[in-house]
Coordinates of N, CA and C in Angstrom, one line a residue:
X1 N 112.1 70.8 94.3 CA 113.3 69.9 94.0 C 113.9 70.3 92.7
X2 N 115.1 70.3 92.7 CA 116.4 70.5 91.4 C 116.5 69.8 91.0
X3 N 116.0 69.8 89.4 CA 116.3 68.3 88.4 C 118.2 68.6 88.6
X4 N 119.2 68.2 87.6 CA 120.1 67.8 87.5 C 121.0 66.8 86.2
X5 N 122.3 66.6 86.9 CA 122.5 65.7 85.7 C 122.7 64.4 86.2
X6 N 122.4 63.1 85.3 CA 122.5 61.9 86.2 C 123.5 61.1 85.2
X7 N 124.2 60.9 85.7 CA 125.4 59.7 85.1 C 125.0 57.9 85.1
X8 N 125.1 57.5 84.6 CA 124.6 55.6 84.2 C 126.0 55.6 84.0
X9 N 126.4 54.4 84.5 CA 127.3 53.8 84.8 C 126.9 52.3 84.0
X10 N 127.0 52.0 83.0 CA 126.8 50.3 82.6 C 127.7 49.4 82.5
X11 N 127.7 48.3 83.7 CA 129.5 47.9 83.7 C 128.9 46.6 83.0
X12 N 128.3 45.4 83.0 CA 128.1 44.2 83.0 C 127.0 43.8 83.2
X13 N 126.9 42.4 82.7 CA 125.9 41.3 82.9 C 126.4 40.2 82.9
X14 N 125.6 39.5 83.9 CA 125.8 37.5 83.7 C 124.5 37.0 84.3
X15 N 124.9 35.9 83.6 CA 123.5 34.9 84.2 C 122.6 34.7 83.1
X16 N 122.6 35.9 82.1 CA 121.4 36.0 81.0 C 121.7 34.9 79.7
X17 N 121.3 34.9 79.1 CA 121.0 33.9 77.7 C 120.0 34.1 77.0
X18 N 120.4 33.7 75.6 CA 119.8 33.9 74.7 C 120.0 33.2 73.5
X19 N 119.2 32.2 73.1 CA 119.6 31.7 72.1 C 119.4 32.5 70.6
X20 N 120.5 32.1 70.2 CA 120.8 32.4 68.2 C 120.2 31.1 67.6
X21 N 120.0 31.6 66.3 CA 119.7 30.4 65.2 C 121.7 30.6 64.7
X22 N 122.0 31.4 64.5 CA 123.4 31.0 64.1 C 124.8 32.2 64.9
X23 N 125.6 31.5 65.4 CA 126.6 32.3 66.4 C 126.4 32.3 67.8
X24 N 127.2 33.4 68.2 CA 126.9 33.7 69.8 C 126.3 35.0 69.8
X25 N 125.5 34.8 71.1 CA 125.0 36.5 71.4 C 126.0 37.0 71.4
X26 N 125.3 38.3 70.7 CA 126.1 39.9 71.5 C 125.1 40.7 71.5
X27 N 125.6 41.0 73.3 CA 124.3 41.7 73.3 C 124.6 43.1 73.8
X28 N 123.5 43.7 73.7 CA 123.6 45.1 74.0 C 122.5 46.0 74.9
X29 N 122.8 46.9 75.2 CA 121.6 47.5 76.3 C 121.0 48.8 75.7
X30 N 120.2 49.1 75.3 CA 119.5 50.8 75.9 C 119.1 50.8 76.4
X31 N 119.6 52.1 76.7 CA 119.6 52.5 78.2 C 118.3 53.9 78.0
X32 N 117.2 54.1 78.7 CA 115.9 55.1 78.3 C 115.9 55.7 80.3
X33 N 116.0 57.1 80.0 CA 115.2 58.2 81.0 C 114.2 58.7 80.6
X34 N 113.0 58.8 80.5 CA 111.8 59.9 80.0 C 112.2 59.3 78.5
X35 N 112.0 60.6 77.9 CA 112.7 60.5 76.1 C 113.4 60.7 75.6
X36 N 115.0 60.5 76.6 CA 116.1 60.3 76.0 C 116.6 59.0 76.0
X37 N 117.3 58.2 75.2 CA 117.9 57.1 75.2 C 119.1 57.0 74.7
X38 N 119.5 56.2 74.9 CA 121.0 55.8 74.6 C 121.4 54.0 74.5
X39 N 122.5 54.1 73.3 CA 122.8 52.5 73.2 C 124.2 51.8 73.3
X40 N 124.2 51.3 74.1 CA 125.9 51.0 74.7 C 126.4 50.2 73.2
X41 N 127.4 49.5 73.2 CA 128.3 48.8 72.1 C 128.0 47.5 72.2
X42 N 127.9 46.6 71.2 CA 128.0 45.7 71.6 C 128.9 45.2 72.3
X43 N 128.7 43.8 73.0 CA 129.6 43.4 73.9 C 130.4 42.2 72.9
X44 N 131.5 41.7 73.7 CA 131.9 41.1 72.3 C 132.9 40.1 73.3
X45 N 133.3 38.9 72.6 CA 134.2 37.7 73.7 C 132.9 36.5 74.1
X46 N 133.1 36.4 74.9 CA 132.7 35.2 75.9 C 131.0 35.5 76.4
X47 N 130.3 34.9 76.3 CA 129.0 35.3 76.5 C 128.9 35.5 77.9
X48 N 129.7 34.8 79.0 CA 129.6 34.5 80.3 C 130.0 35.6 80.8
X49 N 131.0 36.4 80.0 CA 131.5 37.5 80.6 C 131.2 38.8 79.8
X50 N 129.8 39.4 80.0 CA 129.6 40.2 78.8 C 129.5 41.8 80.1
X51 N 130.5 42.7 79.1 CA 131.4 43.5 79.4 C 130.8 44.7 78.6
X52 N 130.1 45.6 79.4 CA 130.3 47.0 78.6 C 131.0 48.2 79.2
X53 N 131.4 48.6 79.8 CA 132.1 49.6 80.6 C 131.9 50.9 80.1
X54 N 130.4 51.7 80.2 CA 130.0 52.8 79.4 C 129.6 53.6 80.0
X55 N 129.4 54.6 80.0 CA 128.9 56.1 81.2 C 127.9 57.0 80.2
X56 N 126.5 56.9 80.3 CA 125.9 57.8 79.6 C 125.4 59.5 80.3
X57 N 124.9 59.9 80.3 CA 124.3 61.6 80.7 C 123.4 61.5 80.4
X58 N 122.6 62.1 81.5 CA 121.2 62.4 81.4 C 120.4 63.9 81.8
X59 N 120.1 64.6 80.8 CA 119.9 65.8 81.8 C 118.2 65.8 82.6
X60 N 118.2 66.1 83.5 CA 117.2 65.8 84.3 C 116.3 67.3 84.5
X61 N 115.8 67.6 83.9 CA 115.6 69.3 84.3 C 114.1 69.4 85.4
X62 N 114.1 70.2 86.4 CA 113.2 70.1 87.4 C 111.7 70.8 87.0
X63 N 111.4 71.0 85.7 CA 110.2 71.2 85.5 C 109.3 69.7 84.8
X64 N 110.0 68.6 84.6 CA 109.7 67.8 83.9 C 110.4 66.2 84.8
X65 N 110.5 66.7 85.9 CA 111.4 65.6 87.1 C 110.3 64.0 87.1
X66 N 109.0 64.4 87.0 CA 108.1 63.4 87.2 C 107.9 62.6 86.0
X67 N 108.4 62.7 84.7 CA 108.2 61.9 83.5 C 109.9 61.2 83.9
X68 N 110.7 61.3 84.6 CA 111.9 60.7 84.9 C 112.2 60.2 86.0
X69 N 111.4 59.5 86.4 CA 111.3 58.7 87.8 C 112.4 57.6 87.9
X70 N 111.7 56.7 86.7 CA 112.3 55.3 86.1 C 113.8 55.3 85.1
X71 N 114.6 54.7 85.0 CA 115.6 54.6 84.2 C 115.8 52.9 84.2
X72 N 114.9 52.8 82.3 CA 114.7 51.6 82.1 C 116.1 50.7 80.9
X73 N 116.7 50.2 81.5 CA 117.8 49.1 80.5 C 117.1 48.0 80.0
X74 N 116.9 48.2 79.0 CA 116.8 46.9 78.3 C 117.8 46.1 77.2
X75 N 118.0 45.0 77.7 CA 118.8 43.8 77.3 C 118.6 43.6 76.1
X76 N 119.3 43.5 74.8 CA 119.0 43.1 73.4 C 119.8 42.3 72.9
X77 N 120.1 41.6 71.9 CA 121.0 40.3 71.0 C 120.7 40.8 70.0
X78 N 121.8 41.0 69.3 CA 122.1 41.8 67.7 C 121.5 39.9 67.2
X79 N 120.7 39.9 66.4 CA 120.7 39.0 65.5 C 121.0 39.7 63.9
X80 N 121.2 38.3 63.6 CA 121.6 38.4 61.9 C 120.5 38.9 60.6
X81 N 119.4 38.4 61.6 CA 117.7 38.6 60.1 C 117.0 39.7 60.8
X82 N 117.5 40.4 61.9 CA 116.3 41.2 62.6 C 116.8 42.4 63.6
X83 N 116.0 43.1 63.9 CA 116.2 44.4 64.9 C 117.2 44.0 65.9
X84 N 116.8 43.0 66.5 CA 117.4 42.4 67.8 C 116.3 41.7 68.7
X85 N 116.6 41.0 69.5 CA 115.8 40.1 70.1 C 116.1 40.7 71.8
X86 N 114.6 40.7 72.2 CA 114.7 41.3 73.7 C 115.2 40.1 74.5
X87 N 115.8 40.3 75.4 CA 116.6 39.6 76.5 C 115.9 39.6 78.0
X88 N 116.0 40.6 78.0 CA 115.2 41.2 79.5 C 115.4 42.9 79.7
X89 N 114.9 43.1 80.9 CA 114.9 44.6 81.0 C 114.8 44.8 82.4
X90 N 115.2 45.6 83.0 CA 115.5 46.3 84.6 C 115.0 48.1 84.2
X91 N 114.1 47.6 85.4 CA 114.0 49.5 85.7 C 114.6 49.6 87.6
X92 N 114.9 51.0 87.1 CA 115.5 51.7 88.4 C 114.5 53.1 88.7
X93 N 114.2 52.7 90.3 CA 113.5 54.4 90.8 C 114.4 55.0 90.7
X94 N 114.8 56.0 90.2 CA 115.5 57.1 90.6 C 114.7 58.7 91.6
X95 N 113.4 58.3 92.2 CA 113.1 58.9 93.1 C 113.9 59.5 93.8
X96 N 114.2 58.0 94.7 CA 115.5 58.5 95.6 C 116.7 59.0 95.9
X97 N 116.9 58.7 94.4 CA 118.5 59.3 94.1 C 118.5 60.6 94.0
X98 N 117.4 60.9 93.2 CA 117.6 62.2 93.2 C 117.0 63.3 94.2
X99 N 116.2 63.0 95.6 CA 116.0 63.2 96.4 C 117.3 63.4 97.4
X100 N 117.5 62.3 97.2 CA 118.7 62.3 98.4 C 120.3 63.7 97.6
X101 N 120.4 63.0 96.8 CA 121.2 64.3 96.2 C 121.0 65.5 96.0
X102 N 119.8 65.8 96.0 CA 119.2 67.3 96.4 C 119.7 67.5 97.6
X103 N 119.0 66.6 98.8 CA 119.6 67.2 100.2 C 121.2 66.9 100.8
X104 N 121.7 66.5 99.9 CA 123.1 66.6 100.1 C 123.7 67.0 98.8
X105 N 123.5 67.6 98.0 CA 124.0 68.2 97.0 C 124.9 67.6 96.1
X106 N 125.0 65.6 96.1 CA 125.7 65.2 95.6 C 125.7 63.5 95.6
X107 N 125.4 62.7 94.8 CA 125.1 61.6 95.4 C 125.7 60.3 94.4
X108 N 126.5 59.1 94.9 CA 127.3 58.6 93.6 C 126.5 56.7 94.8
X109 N 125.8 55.9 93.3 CA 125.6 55.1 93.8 C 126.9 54.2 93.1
X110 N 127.6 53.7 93.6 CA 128.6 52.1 93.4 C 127.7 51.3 92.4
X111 N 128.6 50.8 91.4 CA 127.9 50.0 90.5 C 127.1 48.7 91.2
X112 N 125.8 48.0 91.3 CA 125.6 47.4 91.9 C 124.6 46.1 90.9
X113 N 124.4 45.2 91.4 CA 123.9 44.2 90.4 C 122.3 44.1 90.5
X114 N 121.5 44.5 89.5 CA 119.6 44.7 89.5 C 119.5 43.5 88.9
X115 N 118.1 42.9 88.9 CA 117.7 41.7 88.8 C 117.6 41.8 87.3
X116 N 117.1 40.8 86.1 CA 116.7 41.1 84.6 C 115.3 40.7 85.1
X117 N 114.3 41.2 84.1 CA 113.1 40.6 83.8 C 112.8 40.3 82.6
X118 N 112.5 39.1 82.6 CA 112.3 38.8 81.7 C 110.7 38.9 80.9
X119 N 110.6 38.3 79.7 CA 109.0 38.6 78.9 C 107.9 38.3 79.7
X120 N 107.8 36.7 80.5 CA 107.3 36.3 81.1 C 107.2 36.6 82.5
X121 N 107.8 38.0 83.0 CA 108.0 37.9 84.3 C 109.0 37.6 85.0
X122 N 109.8 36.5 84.8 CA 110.4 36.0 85.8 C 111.8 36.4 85.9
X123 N 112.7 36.1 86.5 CA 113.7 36.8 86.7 C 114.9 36.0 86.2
X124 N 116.1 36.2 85.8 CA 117.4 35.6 84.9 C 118.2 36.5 85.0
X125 N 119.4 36.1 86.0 CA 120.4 36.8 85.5 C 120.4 38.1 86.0
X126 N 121.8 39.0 85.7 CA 121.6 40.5 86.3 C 122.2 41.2 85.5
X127 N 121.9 42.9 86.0 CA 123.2 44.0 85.6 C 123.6 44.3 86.3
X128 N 124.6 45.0 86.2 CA 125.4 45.7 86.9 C 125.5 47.2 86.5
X129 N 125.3 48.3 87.6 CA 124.6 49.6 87.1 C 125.1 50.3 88.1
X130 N 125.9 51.6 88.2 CA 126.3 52.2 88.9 C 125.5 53.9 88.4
X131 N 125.3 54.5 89.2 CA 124.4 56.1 89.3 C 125.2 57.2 89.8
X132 N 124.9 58.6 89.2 CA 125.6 59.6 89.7 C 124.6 60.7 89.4
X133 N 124.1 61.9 90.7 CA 123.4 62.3 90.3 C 124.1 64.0 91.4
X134 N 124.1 65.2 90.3 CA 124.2 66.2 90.8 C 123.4 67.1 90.3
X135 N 122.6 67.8 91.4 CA 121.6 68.7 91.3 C 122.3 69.7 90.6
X136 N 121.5 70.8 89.9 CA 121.8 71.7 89.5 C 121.2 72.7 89.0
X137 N 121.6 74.1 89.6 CA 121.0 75.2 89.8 C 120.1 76.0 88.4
X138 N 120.8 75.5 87.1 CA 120.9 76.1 85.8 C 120.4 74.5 85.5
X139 N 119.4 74.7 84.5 CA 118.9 74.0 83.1 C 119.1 74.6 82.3
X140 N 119.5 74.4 81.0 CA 119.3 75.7 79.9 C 118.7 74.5 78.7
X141 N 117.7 74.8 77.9 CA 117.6 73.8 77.0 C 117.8 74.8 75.5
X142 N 118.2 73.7 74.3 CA 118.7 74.2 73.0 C 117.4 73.0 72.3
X143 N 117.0 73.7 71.6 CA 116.4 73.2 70.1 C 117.1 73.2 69.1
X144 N 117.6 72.0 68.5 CA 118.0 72.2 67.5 C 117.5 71.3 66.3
X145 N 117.5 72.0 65.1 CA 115.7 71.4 64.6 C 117.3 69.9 63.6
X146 N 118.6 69.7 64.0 CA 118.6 68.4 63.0 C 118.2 67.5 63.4
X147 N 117.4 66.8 62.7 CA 116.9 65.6 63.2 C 115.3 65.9 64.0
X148 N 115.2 66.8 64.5 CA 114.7 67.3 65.2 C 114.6 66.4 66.7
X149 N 115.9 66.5 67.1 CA 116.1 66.3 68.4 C 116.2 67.6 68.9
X150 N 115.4 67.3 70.8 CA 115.6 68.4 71.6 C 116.8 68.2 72.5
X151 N 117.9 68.9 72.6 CA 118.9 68.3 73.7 C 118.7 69.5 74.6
X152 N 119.3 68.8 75.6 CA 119.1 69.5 76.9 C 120.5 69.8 77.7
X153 N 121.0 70.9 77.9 CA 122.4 70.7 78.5 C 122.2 71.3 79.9
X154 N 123.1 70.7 80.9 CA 123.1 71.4 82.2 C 124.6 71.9 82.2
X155 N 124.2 72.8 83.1 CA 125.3 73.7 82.9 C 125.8 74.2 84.7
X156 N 127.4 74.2 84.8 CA 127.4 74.8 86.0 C 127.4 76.7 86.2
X157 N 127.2 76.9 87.6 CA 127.0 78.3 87.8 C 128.6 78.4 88.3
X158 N 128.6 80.0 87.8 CA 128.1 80.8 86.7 C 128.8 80.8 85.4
X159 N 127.7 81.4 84.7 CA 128.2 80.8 83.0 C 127.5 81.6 81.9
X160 N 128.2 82.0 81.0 CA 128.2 83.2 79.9 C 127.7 82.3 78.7
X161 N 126.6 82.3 78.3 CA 125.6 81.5 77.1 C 126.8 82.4 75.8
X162 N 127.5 81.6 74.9 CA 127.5 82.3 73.2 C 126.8 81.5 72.8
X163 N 126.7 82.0 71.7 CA 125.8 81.1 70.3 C 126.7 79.4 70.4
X164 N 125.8 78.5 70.0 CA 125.9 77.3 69.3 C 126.4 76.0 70.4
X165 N 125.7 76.2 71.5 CA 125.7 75.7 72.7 C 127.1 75.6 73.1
X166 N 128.2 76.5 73.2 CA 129.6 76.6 73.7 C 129.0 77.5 75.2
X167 N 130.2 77.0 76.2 CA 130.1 78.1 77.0 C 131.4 78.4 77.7
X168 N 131.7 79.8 78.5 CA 132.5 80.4 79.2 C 132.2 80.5 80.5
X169 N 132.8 79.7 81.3 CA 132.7 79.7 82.9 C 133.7 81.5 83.3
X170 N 133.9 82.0 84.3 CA 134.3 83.2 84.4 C 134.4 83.1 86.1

């Protein structure tokens, strides 16, 4: 199987709550594949209508496909004294997705609404999460020691590597 690149789509949430000691939520999501993550904006307005409309990238590379099964969102509230306060959290198999877009070389799920879970289990509320997943023939990975993050880029065929992760399609 061809890892790939996978698109997150993060449109929305409702249903959820969270109480403040002072103000209204805003809340926000990271978004985790394996050991990449990512953190949408906060959301900002009306709590009822909490709006992020964000597209992250994932590169998926097919030596390392089984540590990226799951694509876990978790729900946060910026508080004022602290990190942020967990809300809930949704995981997604991406098994399938990326199965099925292997054998059809192309696969775009519609934003659709996943349940939250909450601390205790139970369920409150939803997201709204749209998927995009295209296989791909080329992995190429870059080390780059700032920070010492590893990033990973996918690349389409065919394609001329220069220095400093630029490239030339031909």
């Amino acid at each position: 199987m061809k890892g790939g690149l996978l698109e997150v789509f993060v449109v929305s949430a409702r249903g959820i709550s969270h109480s403040n000691i002072i103000g209204k939520p805003s809340y926000y999501v990271i978004v985790e594949c394996g050991s990449q993550s990512y953190k949408t904006k906060i959301s900002s307005g009306n709590p009822k209508e909490i709006l992020w409309n964000e597209k992250f990238k994932f590169a998926l590379p097919a030596n390392n496909l089984e540590e990226r099964n799951y694509l876990k969102l978790k729900i946060m509230d910026e508080e004022f004294f602290s990190a942020g306060g967990f809300v809930g959290e949704t995981r997604i198999n991406l098994k399938g997705v990326i199965l099925e877009g292997n054998e059809k070389g192309f696969i775009e799920v519609l934003p659709v609404a996943y349940n939250v879970v909450l601390e205790d289990d139970t369920y409150k509320g939803e997201i709204k999460v749209g998927l995009r997943f295209n296989p791909s023939n080329v992995c190429i990975f870059y080390k780059f020691f700032h920070n010492c993050n590893l990033y990973t880029i996918t690349l389409p065929l065919p394609i001329y590597v220069v220095p400093f992760g630029s490239y030339k399609s031909f």
